[in-house]
């Protein structure tokens, strides 16, 4: 399975954790809200889950890249 992460920009609190840890994959927009870097390669699945679980506002949503189904990051 390959996971895809999206930032819910409505609930990101700009902690910077994802940007600091994976600057090639996440960046801040003009309002200091995180977003994915276009065209960046996907994280390995275990890293995607770990990062999403570490987001302090649960703004990193994980999806199955094939089906588009959202993954329950705490049950996976
Ligand atoms: S870790 Fe979460 S709250 Fe922090 S910048 Fe990234 S998406 Fe926003």
Coordinates of C-alpha atoms in Angstrom, one line a residue, residues 9-37:
X9 CA -5.1 23.8 6.2
X10 CA -8.1 24.7 8.3
X11 CA -6.7 23.0 11.3
X12 CA -2.9 23.3 10.9
X13 CA -1.6 25.3 13.8
X14 CA 1.8 26.0 12.1
X15 CA 3.9 24.1 14.6
X16 CA 6.4 23.5 11.8
X17 CA 7.1 19.9 12.7
X18 CA 6.4 18.5 9.2
X19 CA 8.2 21.3 7.5
X20 CA 11.3 20.9 9.8
X21 CA 11.4 17.2 9.5
X22 CA 10.7 16.9 5.7
X23 CA 11.5 20.3 4.1
X24 CA 11.6 18.7 0.7
X25 CA 8.0 17.6 1.1
X26 CA 6.3 20.3 3.2
X27 CA 6.5 24.0 3.3
X28 CA 4.7 27.1 4.6
X29 CA 2.4 29.1 2.4
X30 CA 2.2 32.9 2.7
X31 CA 0.0 32.6 5.8
X32 CA 2.5 30.3 7.5
X33 CA 0.2 27.3 7.1
X34 CA 1.8 24.0 6.0
X35 CA 1.2 22.6 2.6
X36 CA 2.7 19.8 0.5
X37 CA 5.5 20.6 -2.0

